PDB file of C-alpha atoms and ligand atoms in Angstrom:
ATOM      1  CA  MET A  18     117.420 114.478 106.021  1.00  0.00           C
ATOM      2  CA  THR A  19     114.365 112.110 107.024  1.00  0.00           C
ATOM      3  CA  SER A  20     112.406 110.522 103.970  1.00  0.00           C
ATOM      4  CA  ILE A  21     109.231 109.776 105.916  1.00  0.00           C
ATOM      5  CA  THR A  22     107.551 113.012 106.927  1.00  0.00           C
ATOM      6  CA  GLU A  23     104.262 111.565 107.959  1.00  0.00           C
ATOM      7  CA  ARG A  24     103.414 111.516 111.712  1.00  0.00           C
ATOM      8  CA  LEU A  25     103.538 107.920 112.676  1.00  0.00           C
ATOM      9  CA  ALA A  26     101.830 106.266 115.857  1.00  0.00           C
ATOM     10  CA  ILE A  27     102.659 102.710 116.839  1.00  0.00           C
ATOM     11  CA  LEU A  28      99.985 101.150 119.183  1.00  0.00           C
ATOM     12  CA  GLY A  29     101.418  98.408 121.222  1.00  0.00           C
ATOM     13  CA  CYS A  30     105.180  99.131 121.081  1.00  0.00           C
ATOM     14  CA  GLY A  31     106.513  95.804 122.481  1.00  0.00           C
ATOM     15  CA  THR A  32     109.161  93.617 121.001  1.00  0.00           C
ATOM     16  CA  MET A  33     108.083  94.075 117.470  1.00  0.00           C
ATOM     17  CA  GLY A  34     107.089  97.833 117.607  1.00  0.00           C
ATOM     18  CA  GLU A  35     110.321  98.658 119.332  1.00  0.00           C
ATOM     19  CA  ALA A  36     112.240  96.608 116.701  1.00  0.00           C
ATOM     20  CA  ILE A  37     110.559  98.780 113.905  1.00  0.00           C
ATOM     21  CA  VAL A  38     110.935 101.967 115.827  1.00  0.00           C
ATOM     22  CA  SER A  39     114.665 101.342 116.463  1.00  0.00           C
ATOM     23  CA  GLY A  40     115.215 100.346 112.819  1.00  0.00           C
ATOM     24  CA  LEU A  41     113.531 103.518 111.575  1.00  0.00           C
ATOM     25  CA  LEU A  42     115.349 105.823 113.738  1.00  0.00           C
ATOM     26  CA  ARG A  43     118.683 104.052 113.271  1.00  0.00           C
ATOM     27  CA  ALA A  44     118.239 104.448 109.458  1.00  0.00           C
ATOM     28  CA  GLY A  45     117.717 108.255 110.113  1.00  0.00           C
ATOM     29  CA  GLN A  46     114.377 107.843 107.953  1.00  0.00           C
ATOM     30  CA  VAL A  47     112.228 109.487 110.455  1.00  0.00           C
ATOM     31  CA  ALA A  48     112.521 111.941 113.269  1.00  0.00           C
ATOM     32  CA  PRO A  49     111.805 110.704 116.755  1.00  0.00           C
ATOM     33  CA  GLU A  50     109.545 113.867 117.349  1.00  0.00           C
ATOM     34  CA  ARG A  51     107.261 112.604 114.501  1.00  0.00           C
ATOM     35  CA  VAL A  52     106.757 109.245 116.242  1.00  0.00           C
ATOM     36  CA  THR A  53     104.384 108.318 119.007  1.00  0.00           C
ATOM     37  CA  VAL A  54     104.234 104.984 120.586  1.00  0.00           C
ATOM     38  CA  THR A  55     101.675 103.536 122.985  1.00  0.00           C
ATOM     39  CA  VAL A  56     101.944 100.886 125.673  1.00  0.00           C
ATOM     40  CA  ARG A  57      99.869  99.553 128.618  1.00  0.00           C
ATOM     41  CA  ARG A  58     102.231 100.418 131.360  1.00  0.00           C
ATOM     42  CA  GLN A  59     103.446 103.996 131.990  1.00  0.00           C
ATOM     43  CA  SER A  60     106.924 102.720 133.174  1.00  0.00           C
ATOM     44  CA  VAL A  61     107.352 100.941 130.035  1.00  0.00           C
ATOM     45  CA  GLY A  62     106.510 103.984 127.978  1.00  0.00           C
ATOM     46  CA  ALA A  63     109.002 106.061 130.183  1.00  0.00           C
ATOM     47  CA  ARG A  64     111.699 103.631 129.142  1.00  0.00           C
ATOM     48  CA  LEU A  65     110.837 103.710 125.413  1.00  0.00           C
ATOM     49  CA  HIS A  66     111.057 107.620 125.566  1.00  0.00           C
ATOM     50  CA  GLU A  67     114.450 107.422 127.224  1.00  0.00           C
ATOM     51  CA  ARG A  68     115.806 104.895 124.811  1.00  0.00           C
ATOM     52  CA  HIS A  69     114.537 106.405 121.576  1.00  0.00           C
ATOM     53  CA  GLY A  70     113.322 109.931 122.243  1.00  0.00           C
ATOM     54  CA  VAL A  71     109.723 109.256 120.874  1.00  0.00           C
ATOM     55  CA  THR A  72     106.769 110.348 122.541  1.00  0.00           C
ATOM     56  CA  ALA A  73     105.351 107.569 124.617  1.00  0.00           C
ATOM     57  CA  THR A  74     101.925 107.340 125.916  1.00  0.00           C
ATOM     58  CA  THR A  75      99.126 104.978 127.363  1.00  0.00           C
ATOM     59  CA  ASN A  76      96.355 106.972 125.439  1.00  0.00           C
ATOM     60  CA  ASN A  77      95.774 105.216 122.211  1.00  0.00           C
ATOM     61  CA  LEU A  78      93.086 107.628 121.099  1.00  0.00           C
ATOM     62  CA  ALA A  79      95.246 110.694 121.454  1.00  0.00           C
ATOM     63  CA  ALA A  80      98.018 108.800 119.558  1.00  0.00           C
ATOM     64  CA  CYS A  81      95.598 107.992 116.686  1.00  0.00           C
ATOM     65  CA  HIS A  82      94.318 111.560 116.407  1.00  0.00           C
ATOM     66  CA  GLY A  83      97.877 113.019 116.371  1.00  0.00           C
ATOM     67  CA  ALA A  84      99.154 110.613 113.365  1.00  0.00           C
ATOM     68  CA  ASP A  85      98.975 110.345 109.703  1.00  0.00           C
ATOM     69  CA  VAL A  86      99.913 106.632 109.653  1.00  0.00           C
ATOM     70  CA  VAL A  87      99.082 104.130 112.407  1.00  0.00           C
ATOM     71  CA  LEU A  88     100.994 100.890 112.896  1.00  0.00           C
ATOM     72  CA  LEU A  89      98.944  98.430 115.024  1.00  0.00           C
ATOM     73  CA  ALA A  90     101.568  96.286 116.850  1.00  0.00           C
ATOM     74  CA  LEU A  91      99.151  94.987 119.442  1.00  0.00           C
ATOM     75  CA  LYS A  92      98.917  91.378 120.330  1.00  0.00           C
ATOM     76  CA  PRO A  93      96.256  89.832 117.964  1.00  0.00           C
ATOM     77  CA  GLN A  94      93.899  89.096 120.891  1.00  0.00           C
ATOM     78  CA  ARG A  95      93.915  92.693 122.109  1.00  0.00           C
ATOM     79  CA  LEU A  96      93.468  94.232 118.735  1.00  0.00           C
ATOM     80  CA  PRO A  97      89.632  94.028 118.475  1.00  0.00           C
ATOM     81  CA  LYS A  98      89.009  95.440 121.920  1.00  0.00           C
ATOM     82  CA  ILE A  99      91.003  98.447 121.026  1.00  0.00           C
ATOM     83  CA  VAL A 100      90.401  99.303 117.324  1.00  0.00           C
ATOM     84  CA  ALA A 101      86.678  98.485 117.252  1.00  0.00           C
ATOM     85  CA  ASP A 102      86.174 101.123 119.866  1.00  0.00           C
ATOM     86  CA  PRO A 103      83.954 103.866 118.045  1.00  0.00           C
ATOM     87  CA  THR A 104      86.219 106.662 119.110  1.00  0.00           C
ATOM     88  CA  ILE A 105      89.315 104.999 117.811  1.00  0.00           C
ATOM     89  CA  ARG A 106      87.740 103.980 114.634  1.00  0.00           C
ATOM     90  CA  GLY A 107      86.654 107.560 114.133  1.00  0.00           C
ATOM     91  CA  ALA A 108      90.198 108.821 114.818  1.00  0.00           C
ATOM     92  CA  LEU A 109      91.480 106.322 112.206  1.00  0.00           C
ATOM     93  CA  ALA A 110      88.965 107.160 109.540  1.00  0.00           C
ATOM     94  CA  GLY A 111      90.622 108.206 106.367  1.00  0.00           C
ATOM     95  CA  LYS A 112      94.129 107.263 107.606  1.00  0.00           C
ATOM     96  CA  LEU A 113      96.570 104.568 106.504  1.00  0.00           C
ATOM     97  CA  VAL A 114      96.478 101.931 109.055  1.00  0.00           C
ATOM     98  CA  ILE A 115      98.999  99.037 108.890  1.00  0.00           C
ATOM     99  CA  SER A 116      98.572  96.075 111.266  1.00  0.00           C
ATOM    100  CA  ILE A 117     101.371  93.551 111.979  1.00  0.00           C
ATOM    101  CA  ALA A 118      99.065  91.289 114.152  1.00  0.00           C
ATOM    102  CA  ALA A 119      99.704  87.721 113.167  1.00  0.00           C
ATOM    103  CA  GLY A 120      96.545  85.913 111.864  1.00  0.00           C
ATOM    104  CA  VAL A 121      94.337  89.009 111.725  1.00  0.00           C
ATOM    105  CA  THR A 122      93.093  89.115 108.137  1.00  0.00           C
ATOM    106  CA  LEU A 123      92.230  92.222 106.079  1.00  0.00           C
ATOM    107  CA  GLN A 124      88.574  91.110 106.309  1.00  0.00           C
ATOM    108  CA  GLN A 125      88.758  91.259 109.960  1.00  0.00           C
ATOM    109  CA  LEU A 126      90.503  94.548 109.950  1.00  0.00           C
ATOM    110  CA  SER A 127      87.988  96.060 107.577  1.00  0.00           C
ATOM    111  CA  ALA A 128      85.068  95.064 109.731  1.00  0.00           C
ATOM    112  CA  TRP A 129      86.770  96.899 112.545  1.00  0.00           C
ATOM    113  CA  LEU A 130      87.845  99.784 110.652  1.00  0.00           C
ATOM    114  CA  PRO A 131      85.661 100.242 107.629  1.00  0.00           C
ATOM    115  CA  GLU A 132      86.799 103.929 106.733  1.00  0.00           C
ATOM    116  CA  SER A 133      90.608 103.320 107.006  1.00  0.00           C
ATOM    117  CA  ALA A 134      93.126 102.431 104.227  1.00  0.00           C
ATOM    118  CA  LEU A 135      94.400  99.159 105.403  1.00  0.00           C
ATOM    119  CA  ILE A 136      97.413  97.172 104.937  1.00  0.00           C
ATOM    120  CA  ARG A 137      98.419  93.922 106.689  1.00  0.00           C
ATOM    121  CA  ALA A 138     102.109  93.375 107.206  1.00  0.00           C
ATOM    122  CA  MET A 139     104.301  90.663 108.602  1.00  0.00           C
ATOM    123  CA  PRO A 140     107.691  91.806 109.642  1.00  0.00           C
ATOM    124  CA  ASN A 141     110.110  90.011 111.814  1.00  0.00           C
ATOM    125  CA  THR A 142     112.629  90.684 114.714  1.00  0.00           C
ATOM    126  CA  PRO A 143     115.807  91.248 112.532  1.00  0.00           C
ATOM    127  CA  CYS A 144     114.140  94.773 111.726  1.00  0.00           C
ATOM    128  CA  LEU A 145     115.894  95.697 114.870  1.00  0.00           C
ATOM    129  CA  ILE A 146     119.262  95.599 113.112  1.00  0.00           C
ATOM    130  CA  GLY A 147     117.962  96.607 109.549  1.00  0.00           C
ATOM    131  CA  GLU A 148     117.895  92.904 108.272  1.00  0.00           C
ATOM    132  CA  GLY A 149     114.220  92.155 108.769  1.00  0.00           C
ATOM    133  CA  MET A 150     111.892  90.513 106.103  1.00  0.00           C
ATOM    134  CA  THR A 151     108.466  92.137 105.702  1.00  0.00           C
ATOM    135  CA  VAL A 152     105.602  91.009 103.499  1.00  0.00           C
ATOM    136  CA  LEU A 153     102.692  93.550 102.810  1.00  0.00           C
ATOM    137  CA  ALA A 154      99.198  92.759 101.682  1.00  0.00           C
ATOM    138  CA  ARG A 155      96.990  95.628 100.716  1.00  0.00           C
ATOM    139  CA  GLY A 156      93.089  96.107 101.549  1.00  0.00           C
ATOM    140  CA  PRO A 157      90.737  96.333  98.484  1.00  0.00           C
ATOM    141  CA  ALA A 158      90.680 100.152  98.334  1.00  0.00           C
ATOM    142  CA  VAL A 159      94.322 100.929  99.001  1.00  0.00           C
ATOM    143  CA  ALA A 160      96.163 102.844  96.150  1.00  0.00           C
ATOM    144  CA  ASP A 161      99.703 102.471  95.190  1.00  0.00           C
ATOM    145  CA  PRO A 162     101.006 105.595  97.041  1.00  0.00           C
ATOM    146  CA  ALA A 163      99.903 104.226 100.310  1.00  0.00           C
ATOM    147  CA  VAL A 164     101.523 100.763  99.585  1.00  0.00           C
ATOM    148  CA  ALA A 165     104.742 102.658  98.509  1.00  0.00           C
ATOM    149  CA  LEU A 166     104.619 104.551 101.912  1.00  0.00           C
ATOM    150  CA  ALA A 167     104.214 101.352 103.869  1.00  0.00           C
ATOM    151  CA  GLN A 168     107.033  99.811 101.815  1.00  0.00           C
ATOM    152  CA  ARG A 169     109.417 102.771 102.472  1.00  0.00           C
ATOM    153  CA  ILE A 170     108.816 102.364 106.118  1.00  0.00           C
ATOM    154  CA  PHE A 171     109.595  98.628 106.209  1.00  0.00           C
ATOM    155  CA  GLU A 172     112.556  99.062 103.682  1.00  0.00           C
ATOM    156  CA  THR A 173     114.330 101.175 106.353  1.00  0.00           C
ATOM    157  CA  VAL A 174     114.407  98.080 108.438  1.00  0.00           C
ATOM    158  CA  GLY A 175     115.138  95.405 105.845  1.00  0.00           C
ATOM    159  CA  ALA A 176     113.567  93.792 102.733  1.00  0.00           C
ATOM    160  CA  CYS A 177     109.864  94.236 101.917  1.00  0.00           C
ATOM    161  CA  ILE A 178     107.688  92.793  99.357  1.00  0.00           C
ATOM    162  CA  GLU A 179     104.027  92.719  98.496  1.00  0.00           C
ATOM    163  CA  LEU A 180     101.977  89.627  98.274  1.00  0.00           C
ATOM    164  CA  GLU A 181      98.114  88.744  98.419  1.00  0.00           C
ATOM    165  CA  ASP A 182      96.487  88.484 101.970  1.00  0.00           C
ATOM    166  CA  LYS A 183      95.934  84.614 101.409  1.00  0.00           C
ATOM    167  CA  HIS A 184      99.704  84.070 101.746  1.00  0.00           C
ATOM    168  CA  LEU A 185     100.276  86.044 105.046  1.00  0.00           C
ATOM    169  CA  ASP A 186      99.685  83.155 107.395  1.00  0.00           C
ATOM    170  CA  ALA A 187     102.282  81.122 105.628  1.00  0.00           C
ATOM    171  CA  VAL A 188     104.603  84.210 105.757  1.00  0.00           C
ATOM    172  CA  THR A 189     104.060  84.441 109.421  1.00  0.00           C
ATOM    173  CA  GLY A 190     105.153  80.787 110.074  1.00  0.00           C
ATOM    174  CA  LEU A 191     108.205  81.228 107.731  1.00  0.00           C
ATOM    175  CA  GLY A 192     109.268  84.883 107.996  1.00  0.00           C
ATOM    176  CA  GLY A 193     107.750  85.830 111.325  1.00  0.00           C
ATOM    177  CA  SER A 194     108.695  82.801 113.323  1.00  0.00           C
ATOM    178  CA  GLY A 195     111.597  81.861 111.263  1.00  0.00           C
ATOM    179  CA  PRO A 196     114.251  83.591 113.285  1.00  0.00           C
ATOM    180  CA  ALA A 197     113.429  81.441 116.309  1.00  0.00           C
ATOM    181  CA  PHE A 198     113.868  78.251 114.237  1.00  0.00           C
ATOM    182  CA  VAL A 199     117.234  79.522 112.791  1.00  0.00           C
ATOM    183  CA  TYR A 200     118.436  80.207 116.436  1.00  0.00           C
ATOM    184  CA  VAL A 201     117.842  76.601 117.265  1.00  0.00           C
ATOM    185  CA  MET A 202     119.750  75.390 114.140  1.00  0.00           C
ATOM    186  CA  LEU A 203     122.520  77.863 114.899  1.00  0.00           C
ATOM    187  CA  GLU A 204     122.722  76.842 118.427  1.00  0.00           C
ATOM    188  CA  SER A 205     122.715  73.128 117.512  1.00  0.00           C
ATOM    189  CA  ILE A 206     125.675  73.264 115.184  1.00  0.00           C
ATOM    190  CA  ALA A 207     127.553  75.330 117.693  1.00  0.00           C
ATOM    191  CA  ASP A 208     126.991  72.596 120.196  1.00  0.00           C
ATOM    192  CA  GLY A 209     128.499  70.212 117.808  1.00  0.00           C
ATOM    193  CA  GLY A 210     131.646  72.501 117.594  1.00  0.00           C
ATOM    194  CA  VAL A 211     131.705  72.411 121.278  1.00  0.00           C
ATOM    195  CA  MET A 212     131.256  68.659 121.513  1.00  0.00           C
ATOM    196  CA  MET A 213     134.334  68.502 119.280  1.00  0.00           C
ATOM    197  CA  GLY A 214     136.443  70.830 121.613  1.00  0.00           C
ATOM    198  CA  LEU A 215     135.745  74.433 120.331  1.00  0.00           C
ATOM    199  CA  PRO A 216     135.306  77.070 122.958  1.00  0.00           C
ATOM    200  CA  ARG A 217     131.591  78.002 123.121  1.00  0.00           C
ATOM    201  CA  ALA A 218     132.051  81.655 122.073  1.00  0.00           C
ATOM    202  CA  VAL A 219     134.275  80.497 118.981  1.00  0.00           C
ATOM    203  CA  ALA A 220     131.717  77.947 118.012  1.00  0.00           C
ATOM    204  CA  LEU A 221     128.934  80.410 118.280  1.00  0.00           C
ATOM    205  CA  GLN A 222     130.779  82.922 116.042  1.00  0.00           C
ATOM    206  CA  ILE A 223     131.617  80.344 113.411  1.00  0.00           C
ATOM    207  CA  ALA A 224     128.200  79.224 113.263  1.00  0.00           C
ATOM    208  CA  ALA A 225     126.511  82.524 113.157  1.00  0.00           C
ATOM    209  CA  GLN A 226     129.010  83.636 110.261  1.00  0.00           C
ATOM    210  CA  VAL A 227     128.114  80.246 108.462  1.00  0.00           C
ATOM    211  CA  PHE A 228     124.429  81.113 108.605  1.00  0.00           C
ATOM    212  CA  GLN A 229     125.173  84.653 107.481  1.00  0.00           C
ATOM    213  CA  GLY A 230     127.592  83.551 104.687  1.00  0.00           C
ATOM    214  CA  ALA A 231     125.254  80.804 103.387  1.00  0.00           C
ATOM    215  CA  ALA A 232     122.231  83.118 103.393  1.00  0.00           C
ATOM    216  CA  ARG A 233     124.107  85.849 101.473  1.00  0.00           C
ATOM    217  CA  MET A 234     125.364  83.090  98.902  1.00  0.00           C
ATOM    218  CA  VAL A 235     121.830  82.208  98.195  1.00  0.00           C
ATOM    219  CA  LEU A 236     120.751  85.864  97.801  1.00  0.00           C
ATOM    220  CA  GLN A 237     123.833  87.169  95.976  1.00  0.00           C
ATOM    221  CA  THR A 238     124.307  84.268  93.604  1.00  0.00           C
ATOM    222  CA  GLY A 239     120.675  83.481  92.746  1.00  0.00           C
ATOM    223  CA  LEU A 240     121.896  79.794  92.678  1.00  0.00           C
ATOM    224  CA  HIS A 241     119.530  77.046  94.104  1.00  0.00           C
ATOM    225  CA  PRO A 242     120.681  76.041  97.600  1.00  0.00           C
ATOM    226  CA  ALA A 243     121.097  72.389  96.268  1.00  0.00           C
ATOM    227  CA  ALA A 244     123.622  73.622  93.638  1.00  0.00           C
ATOM    228  CA  LEU A 245     125.513  75.596  96.397  1.00  0.00           C
ATOM    229  CA  LYS A 246     125.510  72.516  98.737  1.00  0.00           C
ATOM    230  CA  ASP A 247     127.011  70.438  95.806  1.00  0.00           C
ATOM    231  CA  GLN A 248     129.943  72.990  95.553  1.00  0.00           C
ATOM    232  CA  VAL A 249     130.880  72.191  99.194  1.00  0.00           C
ATOM    233  CA  THR A 250     130.470  68.302  98.758  1.00  0.00           C
ATOM    234  CA  THR A 251     133.765  66.476  97.820  1.00  0.00           C
ATOM    235  CA  PRO A 252     133.490  62.957  96.939  1.00  0.00           C
ATOM    236  CA  ALA A 253     134.085  60.774 100.032  1.00  0.00           C
ATOM    237  CA  GLY A 254     134.568  63.951 101.980  1.00  0.00           C
ATOM    238  CA  CYS A 255     133.730  65.032 105.364  1.00  0.00           C
ATOM    239  CA  THR A 256     130.758  67.297 104.027  1.00  0.00           C
ATOM    240  CA  ILE A 257     128.806  64.336 102.391  1.00  0.00           C
ATOM    241  CA  ALA A 258     129.291  62.361 105.639  1.00  0.00           C
ATOM    242  CA  GLY A 259     127.678  65.062 107.597  1.00  0.00           C
ATOM    243  CA  LEU A 260     124.992  65.551 105.053  1.00  0.00           C
ATOM    244  CA  LEU A 261     123.991  61.960 105.258  1.00  0.00           C
ATOM    245  CA  THR A 262     123.790  62.103 108.920  1.00  0.00           C
ATOM    246  CA  MET A 263     121.466  65.092 108.635  1.00  0.00           C
ATOM    247  CA  GLU A 264     119.250  63.103 106.173  1.00  0.00           C
ATOM    248  CA  ASP A 265     119.121  60.123 108.609  1.00  0.00           C
ATOM    249  CA  GLY A 266     117.543  62.453 111.043  1.00  0.00           C
ATOM    250  CA  ARG A 267     114.721  63.481 108.587  1.00  0.00           C
ATOM    251  CA  ILE A 268     115.949  66.994 108.869  1.00  0.00           C
ATOM    252  CA  ARG A 269     114.200  68.401 105.822  1.00  0.00           C
ATOM    253  CA  SER A 270     110.645  67.006 106.616  1.00  0.00           C
ATOM    254  CA  VAL A 271     111.167  68.206 110.318  1.00  0.00           C
ATOM    255  CA  LEU A 272     111.994  71.817 109.229  1.00  0.00           C
ATOM    256  CA  ALA A 273     109.376  72.013 106.454  1.00  0.00           C
ATOM    257  CA  ARG A 274     106.721  70.633 108.878  1.00  0.00           C
ATOM    258  CA  THR A 275     107.915  73.178 111.460  1.00  0.00           C
ATOM    259  CA  ILE A 276     106.904  75.822 109.053  1.00  0.00           C
ATOM    260  CA  GLN A 277     103.597  74.038 108.345  1.00  0.00           C
ATOM    261  CA  GLU A 278     102.710  73.780 112.133  1.00  0.00           C
ATOM    262  CA  ALA A 279     103.608  77.505 112.721  1.00  0.00           C
ATOM    263  CA  THR A 280     101.373  78.566 109.816  1.00  0.00           C
ATOM    264  CA  ARG A 281      98.519  76.454 111.259  1.00  0.00           C
ATOM    265  CA  VAL A 282      98.696  78.123 114.640  1.00  0.00           C
ATOM    266  CA  ALA A 283      99.219  81.567 112.967  1.00  0.00           C
ATOM    267  CA  GLN A 284      95.861  80.935 111.034  1.00  0.00           C
ATOM    268  CA  GLY A 285      94.052  80.781 114.438  1.00  0.00           C
ATOM    269  CA  LEU A 286      95.774  83.807 116.255  1.00  0.00           C
ATOM    270  CA  GLY A 287      93.272  86.462 114.950  1.00  0.00           C
ATOM    271  CA  ASP A 288      90.236  84.580 116.269  1.00  0.00           C
ATOM    272  CA  ASP A 289      88.947  86.937 118.832  1.00  0.00           C
ATOM    273  CA  SER A 290      86.926  84.263 120.347  1.00  0.00           C
ATOM    274  CA  LYS A 291      90.160  82.773 121.845  1.00  0.00           C
ATOM    275  CA  SER A 292      91.485  83.683 125.262  1.00  0.00           C
ATOM    276  CA  GLU A 293      94.601  85.907 125.228  1.00  0.00           C
ATOM    277  CA  ARG A 294      98.101  84.125 124.831  1.00  0.00           C
TER     278      ARG A 294
HETATM  279  N1  NAP B 932     107.541  88.995 118.036  1.00  0.00           N
HETATM  280  C1  NAP B 932     107.594  88.667 116.729  1.00  0.00           C
HETATM  281  O1  NAP B 932     108.463  88.165 116.191  1.00  0.00           O
HETATM  282  C2  NAP B 932     106.485  89.156 115.742  1.00  0.00           C
HETATM  283  C3  NAP B 932     106.700  89.028 114.287  1.00  0.00           C
HETATM  284  C4  NAP B 932     105.751  89.487 113.575  1.00  0.00           C
HETATM  285  C5  NAP B 932     104.599  89.961 113.906  1.00  0.00           C
HETATM  286  N2  NAP B 932     104.391  90.143 115.363  1.00  0.00           N
HETATM  287  C6  NAP B 932     103.053  90.649 115.793  1.00  0.00           C
HETATM  288  O2  NAP B 932     103.553  91.753 116.488  1.00  0.00           O
HETATM  289  C7  NAP B 932     102.498  92.105 117.403  1.00  0.00           C
HETATM  290  C8  NAP B 932     103.190  92.348 118.740  1.00  0.00           C
HETATM  291  O3  NAP B 932     103.973  91.230 119.060  1.00  0.00           O
HETATM  292  P1  NAP B 932     105.048  91.521 120.044  1.00  0.00           P
HETATM  293  O4  NAP B 932     105.923  90.245 120.235  1.00  0.00           O
HETATM  294  O5  NAP B 932     105.820  92.772 119.859  1.00  0.00           O
HETATM  295  O6  NAP B 932     104.269  91.616 121.450  1.00  0.00           O
HETATM  296  P2  NAP B 932     104.713  92.402 123.010  1.00  0.00           P
HETATM  297  O7  NAP B 932     106.155  92.320 123.007  1.00  0.00           O
HETATM  298  O8  NAP B 932     103.813  91.649 123.983  1.00  0.00           O
HETATM  299  O9  NAP B 932     104.177  93.879 122.657  1.00  0.00           O
HETATM  300  C9  NAP B 932     102.707  94.160 122.967  1.00  0.00           C
HETATM  301  C10 NAP B 932     102.771  95.631 123.382  1.00  0.00           C
HETATM  302  O10 NAP B 932     101.527  95.958 123.495  1.00  0.00           O
HETATM  303  C11 NAP B 932     101.226  96.798 124.640  1.00  0.00           C
HETATM  304  N3  NAP B 932      99.791  97.007 125.088  1.00  0.00           N
HETATM  305  C12 NAP B 932      99.152  96.039 125.770  1.00  0.00           C
HETATM  306  N4  NAP B 932      97.990  96.442 125.861  1.00  0.00           N
HETATM  307  C13 NAP B 932      97.978  97.704 125.383  1.00  0.00           C
HETATM  308  C14 NAP B 932      97.002  98.757 125.360  1.00  0.00           C
HETATM  309  N5  NAP B 932      95.641  98.518 125.780  1.00  0.00           N
HETATM  310  N6  NAP B 932      97.339  99.887 124.719  1.00  0.00           N
HETATM  311  C15 NAP B 932      98.515 100.105 124.234  1.00  0.00           C
HETATM  312  N7  NAP B 932      99.425  99.150 124.265  1.00  0.00           N
HETATM  313  C16 NAP B 932      99.112  97.954 124.921  1.00  0.00           C
HETATM  314  C17 NAP B 932     102.157  96.198 125.650  1.00  0.00           C
HETATM  315  O11 NAP B 932     102.584  97.181 126.622  1.00  0.00           O
HETATM  316  P3  NAP B 932     103.108  96.734 128.036  1.00  0.00           P
HETATM  317  O12 NAP B 932     104.432  96.393 127.916  1.00  0.00           O
HETATM  318  O13 NAP B 932     103.023  97.936 128.990  1.00  0.00           O
HETATM  319  O14 NAP B 932     102.243  95.617 128.526  1.00  0.00           O
HETATM  320  C18 NAP B 932     103.295  95.793 124.672  1.00  0.00           C
HETATM  321  O15 NAP B 932     104.328  96.846 124.680  1.00  0.00           O
HETATM  322  C19 NAP B 932     101.621  90.914 117.577  1.00  0.00           C
HETATM  323  O16 NAP B 932     100.445  91.102 116.943  1.00  0.00           O
HETATM  324  C20 NAP B 932     102.272  89.751 116.879  1.00  0.00           C
HETATM  325  O17 NAP B 932     101.417  88.864 116.295  1.00  0.00           O
HETATM  326  C21 NAP B 932     105.402  89.679 116.135  1.00  0.00           C
END
């Protein structure tokens, strides 16, 4: 029994769109015949149809006409050219439109789609395995049931919370880009294990389980990470020795500034005067 009965269209079904589609279908919350995805190349659409059983097309207008809820998963720079088209704007009038485009504000979206109920969302790629983190921001005229529907969609692929639009660029830098930063950290500690003689596959398995276990400890105990760190740290032991080495490398400011820089760049992604990246 699927819980989402609305017909869903995903415009621009690339990495992120497919992560959401896969997650939704994997959770059994939406039937493939109620999902239409669009792409630029027909061959890419054919592969999406083969993999997921959804309808795939290069016709954005037809997809918008046939849907109750439309998810905009196009690159930010492509968005204005497509959604500001009067025929698309007309097809989306009165419908719930959810944009996941990084850096594109609700104000920009409502200038392009003044007659749609608009939600801005920032998911991340772990949606693919049901472990995503999505933050939603609602447009001015969006009522609770529309937000609840968006929340149901994203909760099938992970956790989902609502915040004000002003926070969404920081959410993009932390939650959207965050998995890439974590992969680098994970690979780095595995490298350390390899340096000390562990086989690569074993080092990666241990490193990944360490990240998963530590993240779950924070989420499940509700304890501050510093308190959990202190639990691991025996006086004169190996953990405090490693921790001091990390601090020598200014790891905290490097990681915090990584999010600051990603947020700064996210703020400019929705600027349609910039060339496509
Ligand atoms: N990647 C992330 O981790 C992440 C996280 C959060 C939010 N986002 C946001 O999600 C959006 C998509 O990012 P992505 O990484 O998934 O990009 P992507 O993999 O490049 O996907 C973009 C998709 O748009 C399609 N497309 C291009 N022109 C089109 C057109 N005229 N009509 C219909 N489809 C068209 C492309 O089709 P073809 O393959 O045929 O060219 C491709 O499938 C962006 O706005 C990004 O800011 C991304």
